[in-house]
Every structure is written in structure tokens, then in C-alpha cells.
Amino acid sequence: MKRREFVRSALLASATLPAFKFVPALARSGPIPDVAAITGDGREVTLRGAEIRELAEKLQGHLLLAGDNGYDQARLLLNPSFDKHPALIAQPADVAGIQNAVKFAREHNLLLAVKCGGHSHSGQSSCERGLQIDLKNFRGVQLDAPGRKISVKGGSLLGQVDRETMPHGLVTPLGTVSHTGVGGLTLGGGFGRVARRFGMAIDNLTSMDVVTADGRLLHTSARENAELFWGLRGGSGNFGVVTHFEFKLHPMQREVVAGKLTFPFESMRDALSMWADYAPAAPDELYFDPVVMMPPGGAPAIVQLEICYSGPVKDAERALAPIRKLGTPVADTVTTMDYVDVQRSGDIADPRALGTYLKGGFISSMPGELIDALVGGIKGDPRRATLLFFQHCGGACSRVPENATAFAHRYALANMMTLSGWAHGEDPADHIEATRRYWSGLEKFTRGFYVNDMPREATAAQINANYRGNHQRLVALKTKYDPTNLFRLNANVQPKRT
Ligand SMILES: Cc1cc2nc3c(=O)[nH]c(=O)nc-3n(C[C@H](O)[C@H](O)[C@H](O)COP(=O)(O)OP(=O)(O)OC[C@H]3O[C@@H](n4cnc5c(N)ncnc54)[C@H](O)[C@@H]3O)c2cc1C
């Protein structure tokens, strides 16, 4: 995604951490105080020090309280505007530890957040005074190259997967920024540079293991717990903590043709019109995505076309020909690149420096009226970065029936998004208001939103409607597997009251 445009650098070191073994540990010595906490439905509770110690002993990982080393790093998300303070943070290092943390949350009815990569746009992976399960110590992948599959632990980051599979000429479609979490991205759907060719992340899952609200570990696949497998694919984090994702792999050469064509801001209308004509008809191997950037500080605004062509290199120029008709760009970085480098090219160097606010929704086409609204409504401001960008969908993503998985937006040609970014610490009110104002002219062209880009202020009715024809089936699953709505910090499906 394009926040990467503000600050870029190499892959976050944490993306490449190997799995390692923990001894049970509280980060502090001496007596554990009682801790005030909150339940999922907002009631005050007190967690006794002895109970907290018992959880720490069962965790095979770390248990952090406010003031402990690592507490602030764990509670904060990529977007520092979410400044929440969990009562406890559990960092389990194995499946049993995850089960014990879930059981503890259930026994105390605690408000529960689950954090993988921490990229949530709505701040759902941390919580105020509840229990946060932070999966950062539960990362790693196991590749079966001959069997063309990879098993990925539930706390892993995308970069770990590409780095393992590409040396074998294999790929599974994940997102575009390598430090995004596999957990959140996959459970919401998962779009990326090769999704038009190989489908969304959820379309490539062969199984998942999940710890449900009662603490059980269930294996799910098309043959086992098949209904739960259906709901996990697009149902957000509603059904439990996924401990393992198994993805199928596709043969793909390492070299792709990728980069950016940069044009002056005045080309915005022409670039969007070209995209409107060519994006629906483009070959599945071509992912291209218009970005309009109005940087802070008054630097000139630009229009970019981000490109990744993953078919045979010799065919790339033919696929790019309609794009080239836009004229000579002011900068052209499109060249033959290693796919793993392309996947890291948008990583953010200092993720905690930038407050952001995003609005987004799916479009099935880009009519002239939408182009008018996009061009006419965009306004820069020297105090913030303003961004308009699209994630190109369609292709294989659209060739799956809407009820085959819980993800119900197969019609989408693109995910259209706009974002403000400001220096963390500034008052965000104006920046948020500016994004809302722009979005108010765009929203009527959308048909629903990506649960992974769920607006902070989405109401229960909007979330229910967004699951479209799949909502009732999800309610039945939720009622069966999570009747107390333990897993509520997500695009929440509410269980039926009994
Ligand atoms: C910089 C950036 C780039 C992005 N690029 C893309 C992209 O290319 N394609 C795309 O499709 N989306 C993209 N997104 C959106 C992204 O998919 C969502 O933000 C997603 O929620 C991130 O997952 P995470 O694990 O990093 O987030 P987290 O904040 O850790 O988690 C998000 C949600 O997922 C749940 N969750 C996470 N892991 C698990 C698990 N193992 N079990 C159960 N629940 C879990 C959490 O409870 C939470 O509700 C991007 C977001 C950002 C900020």
C-alpha cells in the first residue's frame, strides 16, 4: 500500500526472525499485583496476581503488564494513532500457550485482541484494558517444495513466505508490503501483485488450524470442519486464533517486470481514464494500480502507475502497450526485477512515525462520473500527505462464486482507497475530516468495503450488510463457535442471543 511512499527502506528486521524456544517468563520478578481489567461487554473486573502468575506459567512465552520491558512495543500498532493500553499482553510461543491465553480470556470474559502484523486500519489488534494476544513469538514457515505447499505460523509476516518459496520458483499470492501480517491479511481475503493470476490469499488455502473460543484446536479444510473453513476465509478474525495456515504454491519465475511510471499531477484524468478502459481487460499477469500523491510540505503532486507483470518477460511490453500510450513519463523505473525485491519495495522504514486515516471501498468499474469526482474533489494540504490509490482486483479473484468463501465482493475490479498521513503527535482532527470530505463524494460509487480496511466508525449494521449474502451463514457459525463473542475486535459478526 502507498503509505510506503512516505518513508521507505529495507525489510523490517522482525520479518525474518527465526522461530525460537521460550522459557515461561513474566517480565518482572517479585509479587504480581492485582490488575484492573475490562470484559468484552465493558464491565470492570479484577484479575488476581496469583491468576496472572498461573497464566504466565502456562504460556511458554512472555506475559507483560504495563511498565514491563516490551509492553509499549507490543501494544502499539503500525498506525501510532491507536494508543491503547491492554491490562495484560500474552506473547505465547507455542500452540498450547495460545490455547491457555484464549481459555484465560474466556474464563474472565475479557475483552480480547489478537495481533499478528499490527497493520489493522481500525486499531483492532490492541485494546484498552483487555487481554492482547501478541503472536510475534509465533512466527515461522515450513516449506514442502515437492508437494507445492507451505505451512505458515499464525503470527508470521508476508516477507517470510516469499523469501522461502521464491528460491524454489514457487509463489503464493499475498499482499504488497512484506511486513504485513499473514494472519490479518489472509483472514480478510488478501489481495496482492499476483492475485489476478492466482487468486486471493484465501483462494489458495488448503487448511487452517484454529484455537476456538473454548480453547480447542481444530483442523479445518474442505474435508474437516468444512463450514468453519468456509467462514475463516474472509470472515475476519471472528472464529478464533489461527495457528497455522497452509497455502498451495504455484510455479512462477523470480523475474517480473515491475516499477513505476511517474507523471505530473495534470495527467490525473488521463491516467484514470486509461485505467478505466484497460484495467478490466488487462491480462491476469498484469497488476497495475494508479496512485495520486500530494506530499506534505508543498512538494509537487504526482500521478504514478505501479506495475507488476509476472508473465514471461518477453511478453511484458505487449501487455504494457496501452499504458505506454499515456505518453512519456517524467520518471520510469519499470524494469526486470526479482519478485522478492518487488515485494519489499514498499516497506516502511519508520512505521511508528506516521499517523494515518483511511477510507476505502470496492468498485466494479470506473465510470466518467467517478473520474470527475476523483479529480474534482482531491485537495492537498502542506500539513499532510494526501493519497488516492487503488488495488487492482478482478482476474482470478473474480472467478470464484460469492458464496464459495465468506468473502463476498468477487465483483470488485479494484479496492479504491484514500488516506491522509500526518506527523505522529499532531492533532489528527483536520486530517481525518479532509479524508472524510473527499470520501463523501466517492462513496456512492462503491459497493461495500474490504473488511481489512474497515473504517474505524463502521456500525454493526454496515458490517452486517457488507457480508452481503453470506451474513446469515456467518451468524450461524459464530453462534456455534463463539457464542459469547469473545473474538469481537474485528469486522464483527454477532452471535444469536440464546
Ligand atoms: C502498509 C499496509 C499495506 C497493506 N497492503 C495490503 C495488501 O497489499 N493487500 C491486502 O489485501 N491488504 C493490505 N493491507 C490491509 C491488511 O490486509 C490489513 O491491515 C490486515 O488486517 C493486516 O493484518 P495484520 O496481521 O498485519 O494486522 P493485525 O493488526 O495484527 O490484525 C488485524 C486483524 O486480524 C486479526 N488477526 C490477525 N492475525 C490473526 C490470527 N492469526 N488469528 C486470528 N485473527 C488474527 C486480528 O484480531 C485483527 O482483528 C495493508 C495494510 C497496511 C497498513
XYZ file of C-alpha atoms and ligand atoms in Angstrom:
551
model
C 0.000 0.000 0.000
C 1.138 3.532 -0.581
C 1.950 4.777 2.886
C 5.220 3.218 1.902
C 5.734 6.255 -0.289
C 6.369 8.464 2.702
C 9.179 6.585 4.309
C 10.835 3.616 2.733
C 13.708 1.299 3.487
C 14.671 -2.295 3.906
C 12.542 -5.070 5.314
C 11.766 -4.718 8.998
C 14.190 -6.936 10.821
C 11.365 -8.690 12.629
C 10.104 -10.100 9.345
C 12.981 -12.528 9.250
C 13.156 -13.724 12.849
C 13.601 -17.472 13.101
C 11.368 -19.470 15.437
C 12.967 -19.946 18.866
C 12.084 -21.546 22.172
C 10.958 -19.631 25.220
C 11.013 -20.472 28.865
C 7.916 -19.453 30.795
C 8.508 -15.862 31.867
C 6.955 -12.895 33.486
C 8.996 -9.857 32.581
C 9.119 -8.867 36.278
C 10.244 -10.595 39.447
C 8.548 -10.420 42.822
C 4.840 -10.388 43.610
C 2.339 -9.728 40.838
C -0.203 -7.036 41.649
C -3.909 -7.436 41.049
C -4.792 -5.779 37.737
C -7.986 -3.915 36.840
C -9.361 -5.082 33.505
C -12.477 -4.935 31.408
C -14.776 -7.568 29.913
C -15.908 -7.737 26.303
C -19.168 -6.044 27.231
C -17.446 -3.299 29.210
C -17.732 -4.487 32.830
C -14.903 -3.837 35.296
C -13.127 -6.944 36.647
C -10.086 -7.529 38.813
C -7.509 -10.107 37.766
C -5.756 -11.515 40.824
C -1.954 -11.549 40.867
C -1.962 -15.315 41.544
C -4.145 -15.963 38.466
C -1.851 -13.838 36.335
C 1.192 -15.763 37.532
C -0.574 -19.034 36.741
C -1.274 -17.839 33.189
C 2.377 -16.800 32.780
C 3.477 -20.268 33.804
C 1.213 -21.876 31.202
C 2.173 -19.558 28.391
C 5.536 -20.802 27.094
C 6.297 -17.207 26.259
C 6.077 -13.780 27.811
C 3.354 -12.111 29.813
C 3.648 -8.330 30.006
C 1.986 -5.820 32.311
C 2.062 -2.017 31.981
C 5.579 -0.792 32.688
C 7.295 -4.046 31.682
C 10.022 -4.067 29.047
C 8.438 -4.606 25.660
C 4.931 -3.640 26.791
C 4.804 -0.411 24.785
C 6.212 -2.001 21.669
C 3.671 -4.803 21.823
C 0.609 -2.670 22.475
C 1.315 -0.159 19.672
C 0.312 -0.854 16.092
C 1.780 0.239 12.796
C -0.502 3.273 12.965
C 0.531 5.071 16.170
C -2.814 6.900 16.381
C -4.085 3.783 18.127
C -2.655 4.273 21.590
C -4.321 1.571 23.673
C -3.208 0.020 26.947
C -4.123 -3.646 27.457
C -4.324 -4.890 31.039
C -2.206 -7.899 30.015
C -0.224 -8.821 26.923
C 0.382 -12.521 26.302
C 3.119 -13.456 23.835
C 2.805 -17.236 23.550
C 5.448 -19.155 21.654
C 3.528 -22.363 21.003
C 0.017 -23.625 20.332
C -0.589 -24.706 23.936
C 0.324 -21.190 25.078
C -2.195 -19.707 22.650
C -4.851 -22.127 23.917
C -4.124 -21.167 27.531
C -4.319 -17.448 26.747
C -7.676 -17.922 24.982
C -9.021 -20.027 27.879
C -7.931 -17.332 30.366
C -9.728 -14.661 28.326
C -12.846 -16.818 28.129
C -12.861 -17.687 31.858
C -12.672 -13.994 32.760
C -14.833 -12.815 29.827
C -12.023 -10.410 28.975
C -12.009 -8.016 26.081
C -9.613 -9.807 23.723
C -7.415 -8.532 20.891
C -5.225 -10.661 18.615
C -2.164 -9.107 16.984
C -0.166 -10.532 14.106
C 1.494 -7.848 11.940
C -0.290 -4.955 13.685
C -1.426 -3.333 10.400
C -5.107 -3.040 11.314
C -6.528 0.197 9.886
C -9.180 0.264 12.584
C -6.877 -0.478 15.526
C -8.469 -3.851 16.320
C -5.314 -5.727 17.281
C -4.768 -3.842 20.530
C -7.296 -2.987 23.220
C -7.904 -0.763 26.183
C -7.679 -2.748 29.468
C -8.350 -6.170 27.964
C -6.000 -9.042 27.058
C -3.908 -8.727 23.930
C -2.534 -11.942 22.431
C 0.518 -10.797 20.506
C 1.716 -13.521 18.106
C 5.149 -12.016 17.472
C 6.889 -15.012 19.077
C 4.862 -17.430 16.991
C 6.389 -16.924 13.548
C 7.910 -19.301 11.030
C 7.207 -21.282 7.898
C 7.672 -24.858 6.774
C 8.079 -25.346 3.042
C 7.197 -28.542 1.197
C 8.535 -27.651 -2.253
C 7.871 -31.031 -3.933
C 4.324 -31.028 -2.514
C 3.905 -27.372 -3.585
C 2.622 -26.197 -0.240
C 3.784 -24.120 2.703
C 2.653 -24.138 6.324
C 2.797 -20.690 7.936
C 2.502 -19.963 11.653
C -0.274 -17.559 12.621
C 1.997 -14.691 13.716
C 4.159 -14.644 10.567
C 4.766 -11.712 8.255
C 4.340 -11.883 4.482
C 8.041 -11.479 3.681
C 8.873 -14.763 5.374
C 6.738 -16.651 2.868
C 8.077 -15.112 -0.372
C 11.642 -15.418 0.896
C 11.241 -19.186 1.395
C 9.258 -20.063 -1.706
C 10.845 -17.977 -4.471
C 14.251 -19.736 -4.449
C 12.249 -22.817 -5.498
C 10.431 -20.928 -8.255
C 7.195 -21.106 -6.249
C 4.789 -18.443 -5.033
C 1.535 -17.998 -3.194
C -0.354 -14.720 -3.608
C -0.084 -12.443 -0.574
C -0.058 -8.645 -0.151
C 2.229 -5.891 -1.360
C 4.095 -4.839 1.826
C 6.316 -7.523 3.303
C 5.866 -6.617 6.988
C 2.064 -7.029 6.853
C 0.815 -9.954 8.961
C -0.222 -13.174 7.213
C -2.911 -13.543 9.909
C -4.929 -10.383 9.369
C -4.349 -10.135 5.624
C -5.447 -13.700 4.934
C -8.476 -13.830 7.217
C -9.933 -10.756 5.494
C -9.223 -12.001 1.956
C -5.750 -10.970 0.797
C -5.008 -9.070 -2.433
C -1.593 -8.606 -3.972
C 0.547 -8.324 -7.065
C -0.172 -11.850 -8.332
C -3.754 -12.235 -7.073
C -5.256 -11.549 -10.504
C -3.270 -14.525 -11.733
C -3.508 -16.990 -8.821
C -6.482 -15.713 -6.788
C -6.743 -14.108 -3.384
C -4.809 -15.454 -0.396
C -7.965 -17.219 0.844
C -8.389 -18.970 -2.514
C -5.028 -20.644 -2.025
C -5.582 -22.011 1.468
C -5.742 -25.778 1.764
C -6.196 -25.868 5.538
C -6.066 -23.851 8.736
C -5.676 -24.811 12.386
C -7.626 -22.595 14.740
C -7.964 -22.210 18.502
C -11.654 -21.529 19.062
C -13.228 -19.631 21.952
C -13.455 -22.763 24.122
C -9.695 -23.282 23.776
C -9.925 -26.297 21.439
C -7.538 -26.650 18.497
C -9.486 -27.543 15.344
C -8.103 -28.566 11.979
C -10.189 -27.111 9.157
C -10.115 -27.892 5.435
C -12.532 -28.727 2.646
C -12.947 -32.173 4.279
C -12.694 -31.437 8.011
C -14.740 -28.787 9.805
C -15.537 -27.569 6.312
C -18.105 -24.974 7.375
C -15.608 -23.335 9.719
C -13.011 -23.433 6.929
C -15.539 -21.587 4.759
C -16.143 -18.899 7.390
C -12.487 -18.337 8.212
C -11.831 -17.431 4.567
C -12.987 -13.816 4.597
C -14.795 -13.809 7.959
C -12.029 -11.725 9.535
C -10.798 -12.893 12.989
C -14.286 -13.840 14.172
C -13.795 -17.545 14.867
C -10.591 -17.872 16.844
C -6.828 -17.588 16.667
C -5.486 -19.273 13.552
C -2.257 -21.013 14.490
C -1.341 -22.439 11.066
C -2.236 -21.501 7.517
C -1.407 -23.983 4.754
C -1.178 -22.405 1.296
C -0.745 -24.071 -2.065
C 2.137 -22.849 -4.202
C 2.313 -22.068 -7.914
C 5.334 -22.228 -10.198
C 6.496 -18.709 -11.081
C 9.819 -17.376 -12.314
C 11.674 -14.986 -9.981
C 11.962 -12.243 -12.570
C 8.989 -9.975 -13.071
C 8.690 -6.660 -14.896
C 7.850 -4.080 -12.285
C 8.260 -0.473 -11.235
C 6.554 2.891 -11.503
C 5.728 5.325 -14.259
C 5.515 8.840 -12.838
C 3.524 11.621 -14.472
C 2.767 15.219 -13.450
C -0.400 15.793 -11.433
C -2.067 17.294 -14.523
C -2.164 13.784 -16.021
C -4.543 12.510 -13.329
C -7.638 12.472 -15.531
C -5.848 10.828 -18.477
C -4.244 8.214 -16.234
C -7.547 7.307 -14.577
C -9.330 7.190 -17.946
C -6.689 4.856 -19.334
C -7.001 2.661 -16.214
C -10.802 2.651 -16.534
C -10.507 1.351 -20.113
C -7.656 -1.100 -19.720
C -7.893 -2.472 -16.160
C -10.921 -4.726 -16.794
C -9.391 -6.196 -19.961
C -5.774 -6.478 -18.812
C -4.168 -9.935 -18.806
C -4.237 -11.737 -15.445
C -0.438 -11.479 -15.273
C -0.651 -7.680 -15.182
C -1.327 -5.818 -11.949
C -1.352 -2.056 -12.336
C -2.563 0.455 -9.971
C -2.875 4.264 -10.210
C -1.664 6.336 -7.271
C -2.092 10.078 -6.798
C 0.226 11.553 -4.199
C 0.088 15.042 -2.748
C 3.060 15.164 -0.400
C 3.297 17.315 2.719
C 5.374 20.492 2.692
C 4.031 21.701 -0.643
C 6.160 19.451 -2.890
C 4.529 18.914 -6.306
C 1.767 16.357 -6.523
C 2.328 13.406 -8.853
C 0.472 10.571 -10.502
C 2.089 7.156 -10.622
C 1.210 3.865 -12.211
C 2.547 0.990 -10.175
C 3.128 -2.048 -12.329
C 3.939 -5.702 -11.839
C 3.836 -8.031 -14.839
C 4.501 -11.606 -13.763
C 4.148 -13.377 -17.118
C 7.064 -14.165 -19.445
C 9.413 -11.168 -19.578
C 9.351 -11.212 -23.398
C 5.587 -10.525 -23.340
C 5.714 -7.616 -20.906
C 5.952 -4.735 -23.367
C 2.923 -6.021 -25.264
C 0.924 -6.077 -22.016
C 2.160 -2.583 -21.125
C 1.467 -1.058 -24.563
C -1.919 0.523 -23.653
C -0.290 2.094 -20.588
C 2.646 3.432 -22.596
C 0.175 5.354 -24.781
C -0.200 7.813 -21.887
C 2.982 9.457 -23.161
C 6.470 9.942 -21.835
C 6.598 9.808 -18.039
C 8.810 12.129 -16.021
C 10.310 9.049 -14.400
C 10.236 5.408 -15.441
C 11.556 2.698 -13.098
C 9.846 -0.208 -14.855
C 12.432 -2.921 -15.383
C 13.102 -6.608 -14.832
C 13.237 -7.222 -11.081
C 13.424 -10.040 -8.570
C 9.897 -10.661 -7.261
C 11.110 -10.772 -3.630
C 12.657 -7.307 -4.065
C 9.439 -6.006 -5.609
C 7.519 -7.377 -2.634
C 9.857 -5.488 -0.274
C 9.920 -2.301 -2.326
C 7.020 -0.728 -0.435
C 8.186 -1.464 3.094
C 8.070 1.343 5.614
C 11.289 2.345 7.360
C 9.829 4.025 10.403
C 6.345 2.677 10.843
C 5.699 4.474 14.093
C 6.261 7.995 12.701
C 3.112 8.472 10.720
C -0.487 8.774 11.866
C -2.890 7.709 9.117
C -6.591 7.645 8.406
C -8.012 5.627 5.526
C -11.317 5.312 3.730
C -11.883 2.661 1.094
C -14.432 0.677 -0.840
C -14.720 -1.732 -3.762
C -15.612 -0.547 -7.261
C -16.703 -2.751 -10.145
C -15.887 -0.156 -12.822
C -14.635 3.390 -13.097
C -17.309 5.447 -14.868
C -16.705 9.010 -16.064
C -18.704 10.427 -13.131
C -16.342 8.725 -10.693
C -13.315 10.125 -12.525
C -14.899 13.601 -12.290
C -15.409 13.155 -8.533
C -11.867 11.832 -8.036
C -10.243 14.664 -9.980
C -12.566 17.419 -8.783
C -12.501 16.513 -5.089
C -8.838 15.888 -4.356
C -7.191 18.642 -2.316
C -3.669 18.767 -0.993
C -2.539 20.490 2.192
C 1.068 21.247 3.135
C 0.437 19.855 6.654
C -0.344 16.352 5.461
C 0.168 13.773 2.781
C -2.946 13.045 0.759
C -3.127 9.837 -1.175
C -5.538 8.251 -3.597
C -4.740 4.703 -4.645
C -6.270 1.515 -5.971
C -5.565 -2.155 -5.543
C -6.248 -3.899 -8.844
C -8.529 -6.949 -8.330
C -10.521 -8.851 -10.957
C -8.915 -11.709 -12.913
C -8.775 -14.925 -10.888
C -10.156 -13.119 -7.795
C -13.448 -12.676 -9.660
C -13.730 -16.213 -10.981
C -14.842 -17.612 -7.624
C -18.543 -17.660 -6.653
C -19.518 -15.151 -3.949
C -20.701 -17.918 -1.633
C -17.653 -20.179 -2.083
C -15.927 -18.408 0.809
C -17.100 -15.817 3.332
C -15.539 -13.063 1.183
C -18.498 -11.605 -0.721
C -17.005 -8.994 -3.058
C -15.927 -11.037 -6.063
C -17.385 -8.407 -8.424
C -14.604 -5.983 -7.467
C -12.379 -4.560 -10.155
C -10.459 -2.574 -7.552
C -10.277 -1.553 -3.968
C -10.317 2.263 -4.096
C -8.693 3.987 -1.119
C -7.805 7.461 0.065
C -5.656 8.281 3.040
C -4.234 11.213 4.990
C -0.881 10.877 6.721
C 0.499 13.298 9.309
C 3.476 13.506 11.620
C 2.575 11.478 14.689
C 1.777 13.775 17.586
C -0.118 16.382 15.570
C -3.823 16.844 16.208
C -5.399 14.484 13.647
C -8.885 16.077 13.537
C -8.372 18.233 10.412
C -6.641 15.453 8.533
C -9.377 12.953 9.283
C -12.033 15.477 8.324
C -10.313 16.168 4.979
C -10.328 12.452 4.093
C -13.982 12.124 5.079
C -14.888 15.146 2.938
C -13.173 13.709 -0.133
C -14.683 10.289 0.511
C -18.199 11.721 0.800
C -18.062 12.400 -2.950
C -16.688 8.947 -3.776
C -18.562 6.533 -1.541
C -21.661 6.332 -3.723
C -19.573 4.667 -6.433
C -18.577 1.803 -4.092
C -20.499 -1.383 -3.305
C -19.027 -2.337 0.030
C -15.668 -2.241 1.780
C -12.749 -4.585 2.318
C -13.008 -5.873 5.913
C -9.247 -5.390 6.195
C -9.740 -1.676 5.507
C -12.816 -1.392 7.696
C -13.462 2.222 8.695
C -12.975 2.878 12.419
C -16.505 4.183 12.671
C -18.285 1.324 10.827
C -21.576 0.489 12.526
C -22.823 -3.064 13.211
C -25.485 -2.612 10.506
C -22.868 -1.576 7.934
C -20.643 -4.520 8.831
C -23.539 -6.992 8.604
C -24.608 -5.618 5.213
C -21.028 -5.766 3.978
C -21.006 -9.585 4.309
C -23.879 -9.494 1.799
C -25.481 -12.888 1.119
C -23.004 -14.647 3.411
C -24.022 -12.877 6.603
C -26.638 -15.324 7.933
C -24.340 -18.281 7.391
C -21.620 -16.446 9.321
C -24.039 -15.713 12.175
C -24.802 -19.448 12.451
C -21.099 -20.265 12.574
C -20.403 -17.538 15.112
C -23.235 -18.765 17.322
C -21.789 -22.280 17.214
C -18.099 -21.484 17.741
C -18.086 -18.189 19.652
C -21.455 -17.788 21.415
C -20.128 -15.154 23.869
C -18.458 -13.109 21.113
C -15.005 -13.455 22.674
C -13.452 -12.593 19.293
C -15.187 -9.276 18.744
C -12.341 -6.943 17.767
C -12.657 -7.446 14.003
C -15.372 -6.909 11.378
C -17.619 -8.427 13.984
C -20.333 -10.977 13.274
C -22.584 -11.034 16.304
C -23.804 -14.429 17.553
C -27.527 -15.027 18.013
C -28.589 -14.372 21.595
C -29.840 -17.556 23.239
C 1.018 -0.785 4.937
C -0.156 -1.668 4.641
C -0.176 -2.395 3.463
C -1.262 -3.226 3.161
N -1.263 -3.915 1.963
C -2.259 -4.768 1.705
C -2.252 -5.556 0.511
O -1.375 -5.442 -0.328
N -3.266 -6.424 0.325
C -4.277 -6.580 1.217
O -5.145 -7.409 0.979
N -4.319 -5.837 2.345
C -3.336 -4.945 2.608
N -3.377 -4.190 3.743
C -4.510 -4.344 4.665
C -4.205 -5.531 5.572
O -4.635 -6.711 4.941
C -4.930 -5.395 6.922
O -4.472 -4.243 7.569
C -4.713 -6.628 7.792
O -5.633 -6.603 8.843
C -3.313 -6.670 8.318
O -3.048 -7.858 9.014
P -2.045 -7.839 10.252
O -1.921 -9.221 10.739
O -0.819 -7.097 9.892
O -2.852 -6.920 11.257
P -3.225 -7.012 12.794
O -3.498 -5.590 13.139
O -2.230 -7.732 13.584
O -4.570 -7.843 12.777
C -5.696 -7.414 12.066
C -6.909 -8.247 12.430
O -6.678 -9.611 12.119
C -6.880 -10.452 13.261
N -5.815 -11.472 13.261
C -4.522 -11.307 12.912
N -3.873 -12.485 12.976
C -4.753 -13.405 13.385
C -4.676 -14.797 13.634
N -3.539 -15.492 13.465
N -5.804 -15.419 14.038
C -6.967 -14.747 14.203
N -7.097 -13.423 13.991
C -5.997 -12.766 13.584
C -6.778 -9.512 14.446
O -7.529 -9.928 15.502
C -7.272 -8.187 13.898
O -8.674 -8.080 14.019
C -2.322 -3.346 4.072
C -2.307 -2.607 5.260
C -1.246 -1.768 5.538
C -1.256 -0.976 6.794
